[in-house]
Amino acid sequence: MHHHKNTPESPIGIFDSGVGGLTVVRAIQAILPSERIIYFGDTARVPYGSKSQVTIRKYAQEDTAILMRYQPKMIIVACNTVSALALDVVRKAGGSIPALGVLEAGAELAVSVSRQKRIGVIGTQATVCSNAYACAINELDPDIEVHSKACPLFVPLAEEGFTDHPAARLIAGEYLREFDGHEIDTLVLGCTHYPILRGMIGQTVGPGIRIIDSAEAVARRAKELLAETGMLGMSGETPRPHLLVSDLPQKFGMLYRLFMGSDVPDVELVDV
Ligand code: DGL
């Protein structure tokens, strides 16, 4: 294992299967505006959520290796699918660098807000099949009932910008009917893309259900951990994120505008 000296000025490395992890970049920038960010989106191999555990673990290892070239002080796994199935792979490949996953943070926040102890979780096929959210939630509180539903069509809907489209509402109605009668009081958005559809999902499940955005949850955790370890970045300005993708940098740039609501920095192409 190689060691390098990381300082508060080192970047936070964030990766995802594609563009969805930008919801985590946005959440980090909102509460940690002085941090340098290096982001890798594996646009050549997205989606991960419909692939096998073996493949997802191999990709996770390679994605971490790409970020390690930039000597990050922390790695954030923005992809719920990788958090569910391969966080241990990332921790091993990162050596002494702390690695946080969106899933643990989202589960913790959901447990802290649920009063009725009935939580709904939506995510990709792989995330829901892994049962990782239910395990993480029940490890914190075994009395909580967890109901999960895979909503794979939400990912392309978000990427098409169908955030408030009748077709998206129809599909949401179909998927989220799963929760009727279970009386959940909390719904975890267990996939990077879903915060883009948050308004529409909230209207579909109706008022009175707390929506948990795991991107915000992991950003809060990152801030706590950096503060505890004396690694908070100090630079006065807000640096623009350094963006890496494995395919179609221009398309990534267009989606960046949708996810971030701001202009795109340069996007660099890397091999996987
Ligand atoms: N990033 C994935 C997740 O959060 C969604 C897209 C994919 O399936 O790769 O689970």
PDB file of C-alpha atoms and ligand atoms in Angstrom:
ATOM      1  CA  MET A   1       0.000   0.000   0.000  1.00  0.00           C
ATOM      2  CA  HIS A   2       1.387   3.419  -0.874  1.00  0.00           C
ATOM      3  CA  HIS A   3       1.047   6.354   1.446  1.00  0.00           C
ATOM      4  CA  HIS A   4       0.852   9.985   0.628  1.00  0.00           C
ATOM      5  CA  LYS A   5       0.561  13.006   2.779  1.00  0.00           C
ATOM      6  CA  ASN A   6      -2.843  14.537   2.497  1.00  0.00           C
ATOM      7  CA  THR A   7      -3.510  17.984   3.791  1.00  0.00           C
ATOM      8  CA  PRO A   8      -6.660  20.078   4.318  1.00  0.00           C
ATOM      9  CA  GLU A   9      -5.959  21.473   0.836  1.00  0.00           C
ATOM     10  CA  SER A  10      -6.185  18.005  -0.789  1.00  0.00           C
ATOM     11  CA  PRO A  11      -9.366  17.419  -2.798  1.00  0.00           C
ATOM     12  CA  ILE A  12     -12.400  15.353  -1.861  1.00  0.00           C
ATOM     13  CA  GLY A  13     -12.760  12.551  -4.424  1.00  0.00           C
ATOM     14  CA  ILE A  14     -16.310  11.683  -5.449  1.00  0.00           C
ATOM     15  CA  PHE A  15     -17.385   9.035  -7.926  1.00  0.00           C
ATOM     16  CA  ASP A  16     -20.552   7.667  -9.445  1.00  0.00           C
ATOM     17  CA  SER A  17     -21.582   5.431 -12.311  1.00  0.00           C
ATOM     18  CA  GLY A  18     -22.339   8.569 -14.317  1.00  0.00           C
ATOM     19  CA  VAL A  19     -23.890  11.967 -13.978  1.00  0.00           C
ATOM     20  CA  GLY A  20     -26.211  11.310 -11.005  1.00  0.00           C
ATOM     21  CA  GLY A  21     -23.493  11.781  -8.399  1.00  0.00           C
ATOM     22  CA  LEU A  22     -23.487  15.465  -9.234  1.00  0.00           C
ATOM     23  CA  THR A  23     -26.343  15.684  -6.715  1.00  0.00           C
ATOM     24  CA  VAL A  24     -23.658  14.869  -4.121  1.00  0.00           C
ATOM     25  CA  VAL A  25     -21.277  17.463  -5.578  1.00  0.00           C
ATOM     26  CA  ARG A  26     -24.066  20.030  -5.264  1.00  0.00           C
ATOM     27  CA  ALA A  27     -24.764  19.033  -1.652  1.00  0.00           C
ATOM     28  CA  ILE A  28     -21.042  19.204  -0.755  1.00  0.00           C
ATOM     29  CA  GLN A  29     -20.664  22.623  -2.347  1.00  0.00           C
ATOM     30  CA  ALA A  30     -23.694  23.882  -0.419  1.00  0.00           C
ATOM     31  CA  ILE A  31     -22.255  23.076   3.007  1.00  0.00           C
ATOM     32  CA  LEU A  32     -18.513  22.895   2.298  1.00  0.00           C
ATOM     33  CA  PRO A  33     -17.982  25.694  -0.219  1.00  0.00           C
ATOM     34  CA  SER A  34     -14.188  25.909   0.165  1.00  0.00           C
ATOM     35  CA  GLU A  35     -13.456  22.281  -0.678  1.00  0.00           C
ATOM     36  CA  ARG A  36     -11.692  21.226  -3.856  1.00  0.00           C
ATOM     37  CA  ILE A  37     -13.615  18.411  -5.547  1.00  0.00           C
ATOM     38  CA  ILE A  38     -12.445  15.811  -8.024  1.00  0.00           C
ATOM     39  CA  TYR A  39     -15.387  13.965  -9.585  1.00  0.00           C
ATOM     40  CA  PHE A  40     -15.311  10.837 -11.722  1.00  0.00           C
ATOM     41  CA  GLY A  41     -18.435   9.713 -13.603  1.00  0.00           C
ATOM     42  CA  ASP A  42     -18.154   6.327 -15.285  1.00  0.00           C
ATOM     43  CA  THR A  43     -20.294   7.314 -18.263  1.00  0.00           C
ATOM     44  CA  ALA A  44     -18.838   4.538 -20.431  1.00  0.00           C
ATOM     45  CA  ARG A  45     -20.255   1.801 -18.199  1.00  0.00           C
ATOM     46  CA  VAL A  46     -23.406   3.334 -16.699  1.00  0.00           C
ATOM     47  CA  PRO A  47     -25.852   1.975 -15.551  1.00  0.00           C
ATOM     48  CA  TYR A  48     -24.480  -0.051 -12.646  1.00  0.00           C
ATOM     49  CA  GLY A  49     -27.894  -0.648 -11.104  1.00  0.00           C
ATOM     50  CA  SER A  50     -28.853  -3.404 -13.540  1.00  0.00           C
ATOM     51  CA  LYS A  51     -25.515  -5.270 -13.317  1.00  0.00           C
ATOM     52  CA  SER A  52     -24.266  -8.156 -11.171  1.00  0.00           C
ATOM     53  CA  GLN A  53     -22.442  -7.827  -7.878  1.00  0.00           C
ATOM     54  CA  VAL A  54     -19.210  -9.201  -9.397  1.00  0.00           C
ATOM     55  CA  THR A  55     -19.210  -6.551 -12.120  1.00  0.00           C
ATOM     56  CA  ILE A  56     -20.154  -3.717  -9.756  1.00  0.00           C
ATOM     57  CA  ARG A  57     -17.295  -4.657  -7.401  1.00  0.00           C
ATOM     58  CA  LYS A  58     -14.784  -4.719 -10.260  1.00  0.00           C
ATOM     59  CA  TYR A  59     -15.916  -1.286 -11.440  1.00  0.00           C
ATOM     60  CA  ALA A  60     -15.779   0.099  -7.883  1.00  0.00           C
ATOM     61  CA  GLN A  61     -12.153  -0.988  -7.550  1.00  0.00           C
ATOM     62  CA  GLU A  62     -11.195   0.656 -10.857  1.00  0.00           C
ATOM     63  CA  ASP A  63     -13.118   3.863 -10.146  1.00  0.00           C
ATOM     64  CA  THR A  64     -11.376   4.245  -6.778  1.00  0.00           C
ATOM     65  CA  ALA A  65      -7.969   3.736  -8.433  1.00  0.00           C
ATOM     66  CA  ILE A  66      -8.723   6.615 -10.842  1.00  0.00           C
ATOM     67  CA  LEU A  67      -9.511   8.988  -7.944  1.00  0.00           C
ATOM     68  CA  MET A  68      -6.437   7.851  -5.970  1.00  0.00           C
ATOM     69  CA  ARG A  69      -4.195   9.370  -8.675  1.00  0.00           C
ATOM     70  CA  TYR A  70      -5.327  12.767  -7.400  1.00  0.00           C
ATOM     71  CA  GLN A  71      -4.366  12.048  -3.781  1.00  0.00           C
ATOM     72  CA  PRO A  72      -7.737  12.818  -2.221  1.00  0.00           C
ATOM     73  CA  LYS A  73      -8.143  13.356   1.533  1.00  0.00           C
ATOM     74  CA  MET A  74     -11.486  11.528   1.468  1.00  0.00           C
ATOM     75  CA  ILE A  75     -13.521   9.448  -0.968  1.00  0.00           C
ATOM     76  CA  ILE A  76     -17.283   9.753  -1.218  1.00  0.00           C
ATOM     77  CA  VAL A  77     -19.156   7.000  -3.006  1.00  0.00           C
ATOM     78  CA  ALA A  78     -22.020   8.966  -4.524  1.00  0.00           C
ATOM     79  CA  CYS A  79     -23.476   5.880  -6.203  1.00  0.00           C
ATOM     80  CA  ASN A  80     -26.019   4.075  -4.039  1.00  0.00           C
ATOM     81  CA  THR A  81     -25.479   0.857  -5.975  1.00  0.00           C
ATOM     82  CA  VAL A  82     -21.728   0.858  -5.216  1.00  0.00           C
ATOM     83  CA  SER A  83     -22.412   1.892  -1.600  1.00  0.00           C
ATOM     84  CA  ALA A  84     -24.775  -1.073  -1.276  1.00  0.00           C
ATOM     85  CA  LEU A  85     -22.569  -3.710  -2.880  1.00  0.00           C
ATOM     86  CA  ALA A  86     -18.945  -2.617  -2.805  1.00  0.00           C
ATOM     87  CA  LEU A  87     -18.117  -0.067  -0.075  1.00  0.00           C
ATOM     88  CA  ASP A  88     -15.605  -2.558   1.379  1.00  0.00           C
ATOM     89  CA  VAL A  89     -13.829  -2.702  -2.010  1.00  0.00           C
ATOM     90  CA  VAL A  90     -13.539   1.098  -2.060  1.00  0.00           C
ATOM     91  CA  ARG A  91     -12.225   1.192   1.533  1.00  0.00           C
ATOM     92  CA  LYS A  92      -9.588  -1.411   0.700  1.00  0.00           C
ATOM     93  CA  ALA A  93      -8.492   0.334  -2.504  1.00  0.00           C
ATOM     94  CA  GLY A  94      -8.379   3.671  -0.668  1.00  0.00           C
ATOM     95  CA  GLY A  95      -5.968   2.395   1.996  1.00  0.00           C
ATOM     96  CA  SER A  96      -5.785   4.935   4.805  1.00  0.00           C
ATOM     97  CA  ILE A  97      -8.154   7.400   3.104  1.00  0.00           C
ATOM     98  CA  PRO A  98     -11.597   7.519   4.747  1.00  0.00           C
ATOM     99  CA  ALA A  99     -14.428   6.479   2.420  1.00  0.00           C
ATOM    100  CA  LEU A 100     -18.053   7.461   2.999  1.00  0.00           C
ATOM    101  CA  GLY A 101     -21.039   5.958   1.211  1.00  0.00           C
ATOM    102  CA  VAL A 102     -24.371   7.636   0.553  1.00  0.00           C
ATOM    103  CA  LEU A 103     -26.226   4.592   1.817  1.00  0.00           C
ATOM    104  CA  GLU A 104     -24.996   4.606   5.421  1.00  0.00           C
ATOM    105  CA  ALA A 105     -25.599   8.336   5.698  1.00  0.00           C
ATOM    106  CA  GLY A 106     -29.088   8.105   4.206  1.00  0.00           C
ATOM    107  CA  ALA A 107     -30.037   5.179   6.440  1.00  0.00           C
ATOM    108  CA  GLU A 108     -28.868   7.034   9.546  1.00  0.00           C
ATOM    109  CA  LEU A 109     -30.816  10.169   8.696  1.00  0.00           C
ATOM    110  CA  ALA A 110     -33.966   8.160   7.913  1.00  0.00           C
ATOM    111  CA  VAL A 111     -33.790   6.365  11.275  1.00  0.00           C
ATOM    112  CA  SER A 112     -33.385   9.659  13.091  1.00  0.00           C
ATOM    113  CA  VAL A 113     -36.525  11.210  11.539  1.00  0.00           C
ATOM    114  CA  SER A 114     -38.969   8.267  11.355  1.00  0.00           C
ATOM    115  CA  ARG A 115     -41.512   8.447  14.184  1.00  0.00           C
ATOM    116  CA  GLN A 116     -43.809   5.605  13.079  1.00  0.00           C
ATOM    117  CA  LYS A 117     -40.839   3.292  12.462  1.00  0.00           C
ATOM    118  CA  ARG A 118     -41.985   2.557   8.916  1.00  0.00           C
ATOM    119  CA  ILE A 119     -39.549   3.561   6.208  1.00  0.00           C
ATOM    120  CA  GLY A 120     -39.818   3.231   2.429  1.00  0.00           C
ATOM    121  CA  VAL A 121     -36.717   2.945   0.247  1.00  0.00           C
ATOM    122  CA  ILE A 122     -36.506   3.382  -3.521  1.00  0.00           C
ATOM    123  CA  GLY A 123     -33.413   2.618  -5.609  1.00  0.00           C
ATOM    124  CA  THR A 124     -31.990   0.603  -8.480  1.00  0.00           C
ATOM    125  CA  GLN A 125     -32.614  -3.105  -8.957  1.00  0.00           C
ATOM    126  CA  ALA A 126     -29.161  -3.989  -7.551  1.00  0.00           C
ATOM    127  CA  THR A 127     -29.567  -1.742  -4.496  1.00  0.00           C
ATOM    128  CA  VAL A 128     -33.021  -3.064  -3.637  1.00  0.00           C
ATOM    129  CA  CYS A 129     -32.021  -6.717  -4.233  1.00  0.00           C
ATOM    130  CA  SER A 130     -28.966  -6.318  -1.974  1.00  0.00           C
ATOM    131  CA  ASN A 131     -31.247  -5.369   0.920  1.00  0.00           C
ATOM    132  CA  ALA A 132     -28.420  -3.120   2.112  1.00  0.00           C
ATOM    133  CA  TYR A 133     -30.661  -0.204   3.167  1.00  0.00           C
ATOM    134  CA  ALA A 134     -32.884  -2.476   5.235  1.00  0.00           C
ATOM    135  CA  CYS A 135     -29.809  -4.027   6.879  1.00  0.00           C
ATOM    136  CA  ALA A 136     -28.259  -0.638   7.659  1.00  0.00           C
ATOM    137  CA  ILE A 137     -31.567   0.693   9.029  1.00  0.00           C
ATOM    138  CA  ASN A 138     -32.255  -2.395  11.141  1.00  0.00           C
ATOM    139  CA  GLU A 139     -28.735  -2.393  12.515  1.00  0.00           C
ATOM    140  CA  LEU A 140     -29.523   1.047  13.955  1.00  0.00           C
ATOM    141  CA  ASP A 141     -33.065   0.115  15.026  1.00  0.00           C
ATOM    142  CA  PRO A 142     -34.318  -3.461  14.650  1.00  0.00           C
ATOM    143  CA  ASP A 143     -37.938  -2.410  15.262  1.00  0.00           C
ATOM    144  CA  ILE A 144     -38.203  -0.407  12.049  1.00  0.00           C
ATOM    145  CA  GLU A 145     -40.205  -1.914   9.194  1.00  0.00           C
ATOM    146  CA  VAL A 146     -38.561  -1.276   5.819  1.00  0.00           C
ATOM    147  CA  HIS A 147     -40.432  -1.494   2.496  1.00  0.00           C
ATOM    148  CA  SER A 148     -38.366  -1.243  -0.688  1.00  0.00           C
ATOM    149  CA  LYS A 149     -39.181  -0.785  -4.349  1.00  0.00           C
ATOM    150  CA  ALA A 150     -36.848  -0.734  -7.350  1.00  0.00           C
ATOM    151  CA  CYS A 151     -37.673   2.195  -9.670  1.00  0.00           C
ATOM    152  CA  PRO A 152     -35.261   1.680 -12.584  1.00  0.00           C
ATOM    153  CA  LEU A 153     -37.123   3.934 -15.031  1.00  0.00           C
ATOM    154  CA  PHE A 154     -36.521   6.983 -12.822  1.00  0.00           C
ATOM    155  CA  VAL A 155     -32.871   7.109 -13.957  1.00  0.00           C
ATOM    156  CA  PRO A 156     -33.525   7.706 -17.684  1.00  0.00           C
ATOM    157  CA  LEU A 157     -36.427  10.031 -16.823  1.00  0.00           C
ATOM    158  CA  ALA A 158     -34.071  12.217 -14.784  1.00  0.00           C
ATOM    159  CA  GLU A 159     -31.434  12.132 -17.532  1.00  0.00           C
ATOM    160  CA  GLU A 160     -34.027  13.231 -20.089  1.00  0.00           C
ATOM    161  CA  GLY A 161     -34.970  16.137 -17.857  1.00  0.00           C
ATOM    162  CA  PHE A 162     -38.518  14.771 -17.424  1.00  0.00           C
ATOM    163  CA  THR A 163     -38.692  16.205 -13.929  1.00  0.00           C
ATOM    164  CA  ASP A 164     -42.274  17.368 -14.253  1.00  0.00           C
ATOM    165  CA  HIS A 165     -43.652  15.477 -17.204  1.00  0.00           C
ATOM    166  CA  PRO A 166     -46.970  13.570 -17.355  1.00  0.00           C
ATOM    167  CA  ALA A 167     -45.117  10.385 -18.387  1.00  0.00           C
ATOM    168  CA  ALA A 168     -42.904  10.651 -15.322  1.00  0.00           C
ATOM    169  CA  ARG A 169     -45.957  11.154 -13.087  1.00  0.00           C
ATOM    170  CA  LEU A 170     -47.614   8.084 -14.576  1.00  0.00           C
ATOM    171  CA  ILE A 171     -44.553   5.904 -13.926  1.00  0.00           C
ATOM    172  CA  ALA A 172     -44.102   7.335 -10.420  1.00  0.00           C
ATOM    173  CA  GLY A 173     -47.733   6.546  -9.636  1.00  0.00           C
ATOM    174  CA  GLU A 174     -47.216   2.965 -10.758  1.00  0.00           C
ATOM    175  CA  TYR A 175     -44.015   2.406  -8.743  1.00  0.00           C
ATOM    176  CA  LEU A 176     -44.979   4.275  -5.596  1.00  0.00           C
ATOM    177  CA  ARG A 177     -48.339   2.536  -5.278  1.00  0.00           C
ATOM    178  CA  GLU A 178     -46.204  -0.165  -3.644  1.00  0.00           C
ATOM    179  CA  PHE A 179     -46.230   1.903  -0.464  1.00  0.00           C
ATOM    180  CA  ASP A 180     -50.023   2.295  -0.242  1.00  0.00           C
ATOM    181  CA  GLY A 181     -51.308   0.780   2.970  1.00  0.00           C
ATOM    182  CA  HIS A 182     -47.852   0.399   4.558  1.00  0.00           C
ATOM    183  CA  GLU A 183     -48.189   3.755   6.295  1.00  0.00           C
ATOM    184  CA  ILE A 184     -44.577   4.781   5.842  1.00  0.00           C
ATOM    185  CA  ASP A 185     -43.692   8.189   7.277  1.00  0.00           C
ATOM    186  CA  THR A 186     -40.267   8.442   5.623  1.00  0.00           C
ATOM    187  CA  LEU A 187     -39.109   7.724   2.073  1.00  0.00           C
ATOM    188  CA  VAL A 188     -35.401   7.363   1.252  1.00  0.00           C
ATOM    189  CA  LEU A 189     -34.287   8.465  -2.222  1.00  0.00           C
ATOM    190  CA  GLY A 190     -31.785   5.599  -2.514  1.00  0.00           C
ATOM    191  CA  CYS A 191     -30.392   6.478  -5.937  1.00  0.00           C
ATOM    192  CA  THR A 192     -28.286   9.395  -7.114  1.00  0.00           C
ATOM    193  CA  HIS A 193     -30.766  10.540  -9.753  1.00  0.00           C
ATOM    194  CA  TYR A 194     -33.872  10.697  -7.632  1.00  0.00           C
ATOM    195  CA  PRO A 195     -33.230  14.082  -5.957  1.00  0.00           C
ATOM    196  CA  ILE A 196     -33.760  15.580  -9.445  1.00  0.00           C
ATOM    197  CA  LEU A 197     -37.307  14.139  -9.335  1.00  0.00           C
ATOM    198  CA  ARG A 198     -37.859  14.996  -5.683  1.00  0.00           C
ATOM    199  CA  GLY A 199     -40.743  17.418  -6.215  1.00  0.00           C
ATOM    200  CA  MET A 200     -42.659  14.989  -8.384  1.00  0.00           C
ATOM    201  CA  ILE A 201     -41.991  12.020  -6.075  1.00  0.00           C
ATOM    202  CA  GLY A 202     -43.114  14.074  -3.071  1.00  0.00           C
ATOM    203  CA  GLN A 203     -46.367  15.040  -4.764  1.00  0.00           C
ATOM    204  CA  THR A 204     -47.015  11.417  -5.750  1.00  0.00           C
ATOM    205  CA  VAL A 205     -46.605   9.987  -2.235  1.00  0.00           C
ATOM    206  CA  GLY A 206     -48.463  12.968  -0.784  1.00  0.00           C
ATOM    207  CA  PRO A 207     -47.801  15.269   2.158  1.00  0.00           C
ATOM    208  CA  GLY A 208     -46.824  13.919   5.555  1.00  0.00           C
ATOM    209  CA  ILE A 209     -44.051  11.696   4.237  1.00  0.00           C
ATOM    210  CA  ARG A 210     -40.526  12.925   4.923  1.00  0.00           C
ATOM    211  CA  ILE A 211     -38.288  12.578   1.893  1.00  0.00           C
ATOM    212  CA  ILE A 212     -34.663  11.708   2.656  1.00  0.00           C
ATOM    213  CA  ASP A 213     -32.035  12.858   0.197  1.00  0.00           C
ATOM    214  CA  SER A 214     -28.945  10.722   0.841  1.00  0.00           C
ATOM    215  CA  ALA A 215     -26.802  13.276  -1.010  1.00  0.00           C
ATOM    216  CA  GLU A 216     -27.485  15.868   1.692  1.00  0.00           C
ATOM    217  CA  ALA A 217     -26.986  13.254   4.385  1.00  0.00           C
ATOM    218  CA  VAL A 218     -23.539  12.205   3.148  1.00  0.00           C
ATOM    219  CA  ALA A 219     -22.467  15.844   2.776  1.00  0.00           C
ATOM    220  CA  ARG A 220     -23.272  16.461   6.454  1.00  0.00           C
ATOM    221  CA  ARG A 221     -21.289  13.383   7.450  1.00  0.00           C
ATOM    222  CA  ALA A 222     -18.325  14.462   5.340  1.00  0.00           C
ATOM    223  CA  LYS A 223     -18.327  17.842   7.061  1.00  0.00           C
ATOM    224  CA  GLU A 224     -18.382  16.253  10.525  1.00  0.00           C
ATOM    225  CA  LEU A 225     -15.559  13.876   9.691  1.00  0.00           C
ATOM    226  CA  LEU A 226     -13.340  16.569   8.172  1.00  0.00           C
ATOM    227  CA  ALA A 227     -13.940  18.830  11.174  1.00  0.00           C
ATOM    228  CA  GLU A 228     -13.120  16.038  13.636  1.00  0.00           C
ATOM    229  CA  THR A 229      -9.872  15.212  11.865  1.00  0.00           C
ATOM    230  CA  GLY A 230      -8.769  18.816  11.310  1.00  0.00           C
ATOM    231  CA  MET A 231      -9.007  18.406   7.537  1.00  0.00           C
ATOM    232  CA  LEU A 232     -11.503  21.117   6.578  1.00  0.00           C
ATOM    233  CA  GLY A 233     -10.390  23.057   3.496  1.00  0.00           C
ATOM    234  CA  MET A 234      -9.588  26.688   4.207  1.00  0.00           C
ATOM    235  CA  SER A 235      -9.408  28.373   0.819  1.00  0.00           C
ATOM    236  CA  GLY A 236     -11.626  31.426   0.670  1.00  0.00           C
ATOM    237  CA  GLU A 237     -13.026  30.968  -2.815  1.00  0.00           C
ATOM    238  CA  THR A 238     -15.310  28.214  -4.145  1.00  0.00           C
ATOM    239  CA  PRO A 239     -13.158  26.178  -6.523  1.00  0.00           C
ATOM    240  CA  ARG A 240     -14.900  24.684  -9.558  1.00  0.00           C
ATOM    241  CA  PRO A 241     -14.988  20.888  -9.490  1.00  0.00           C
ATOM    242  CA  HIS A 242     -12.462  18.966 -11.567  1.00  0.00           C
ATOM    243  CA  LEU A 243     -14.583  16.658 -13.731  1.00  0.00           C
ATOM    244  CA  LEU A 244     -13.508  13.332 -15.235  1.00  0.00           C
ATOM    245  CA  VAL A 245     -15.665  10.973 -17.314  1.00  0.00           C
ATOM    246  CA  SER A 246     -14.997   7.734 -19.190  1.00  0.00           C
ATOM    247  CA  ASP A 247     -17.129   8.624 -22.246  1.00  0.00           C
ATOM    248  CA  LEU A 248     -19.134  11.406 -23.924  1.00  0.00           C
ATOM    249  CA  PRO A 249     -17.763  14.479 -22.128  1.00  0.00           C
ATOM    250  CA  GLN A 250     -20.042  16.812 -24.094  1.00  0.00           C
ATOM    251  CA  LYS A 251     -23.214  14.991 -23.111  1.00  0.00           C
ATOM    252  CA  PHE A 252     -21.985  15.091 -19.518  1.00  0.00           C
ATOM    253  CA  GLY A 253     -21.609  18.834 -19.863  1.00  0.00           C
ATOM    254  CA  MET A 254     -25.243  19.216 -20.927  1.00  0.00           C
ATOM    255  CA  LEU A 255     -26.497  17.126 -18.032  1.00  0.00           C
ATOM    256  CA  TYR A 256     -24.244  19.083 -15.665  1.00  0.00           C
ATOM    257  CA  ARG A 257     -26.402  22.124 -16.350  1.00  0.00           C
ATOM    258  CA  LEU A 258     -29.568  20.180 -15.455  1.00  0.00           C
ATOM    259  CA  PHE A 259     -28.152  18.722 -12.237  1.00  0.00           C
ATOM    260  CA  MET A 260     -26.158  21.732 -11.053  1.00  0.00           C
ATOM    261  CA  GLY A 261     -28.012  24.669 -12.525  1.00  0.00           C
ATOM    262  CA  SER A 262     -24.670  26.298 -13.369  1.00  0.00           C
ATOM    263  CA  ASP A 263     -22.132  26.481 -16.167  1.00  0.00           C
ATOM    264  CA  VAL A 264     -19.863  23.568 -16.882  1.00  0.00           C
ATOM    265  CA  PRO A 265     -16.155  23.539 -16.094  1.00  0.00           C
ATOM    266  CA  ASP A 266     -13.967  21.561 -18.534  1.00  0.00           C
ATOM    267  CA  VAL A 267     -14.719  17.852 -18.636  1.00  0.00           C
ATOM    268  CA  GLU A 268     -11.739  15.530 -19.051  1.00  0.00           C
ATOM    269  CA  LEU A 269     -11.904  12.106 -20.696  1.00  0.00           C
ATOM    270  CA  VAL A 270     -10.167   9.186 -18.906  1.00  0.00           C
ATOM    271  CA  ASP A 271      -9.748   5.526 -19.815  1.00  0.00           C
ATOM    272  CA  VAL A 272     -11.245   2.762 -17.700  1.00  0.00           C
TER     273      VAL A 272
HETATM  274  N1  DGL B   1     -25.752   5.869  -9.603  1.00  0.00           N
HETATM  275  C1  DGL B   1     -26.713   4.799  -9.516  1.00  0.00           C
HETATM  276  C2  DGL B   1     -27.225   4.692  -8.082  1.00  0.00           C
HETATM  277  O1  DGL B   1     -27.194   5.623  -7.318  1.00  0.00           O
HETATM  278  C3  DGL B   1     -27.868   4.996 -10.469  1.00  0.00           C
HETATM  279  C4  DGL B   1     -27.499   4.848 -11.922  1.00  0.00           C
HETATM  280  C5  DGL B   1     -26.965   3.470 -12.245  1.00  0.00           C
HETATM  281  O2  DGL B   1     -27.733   2.496 -12.231  1.00  0.00           O
HETATM  282  O3  DGL B   1     -25.778   3.376 -12.507  1.00  0.00           O
HETATM  283  O4  DGL B   1     -27.670   3.642  -7.678  1.00  0.00           O
END
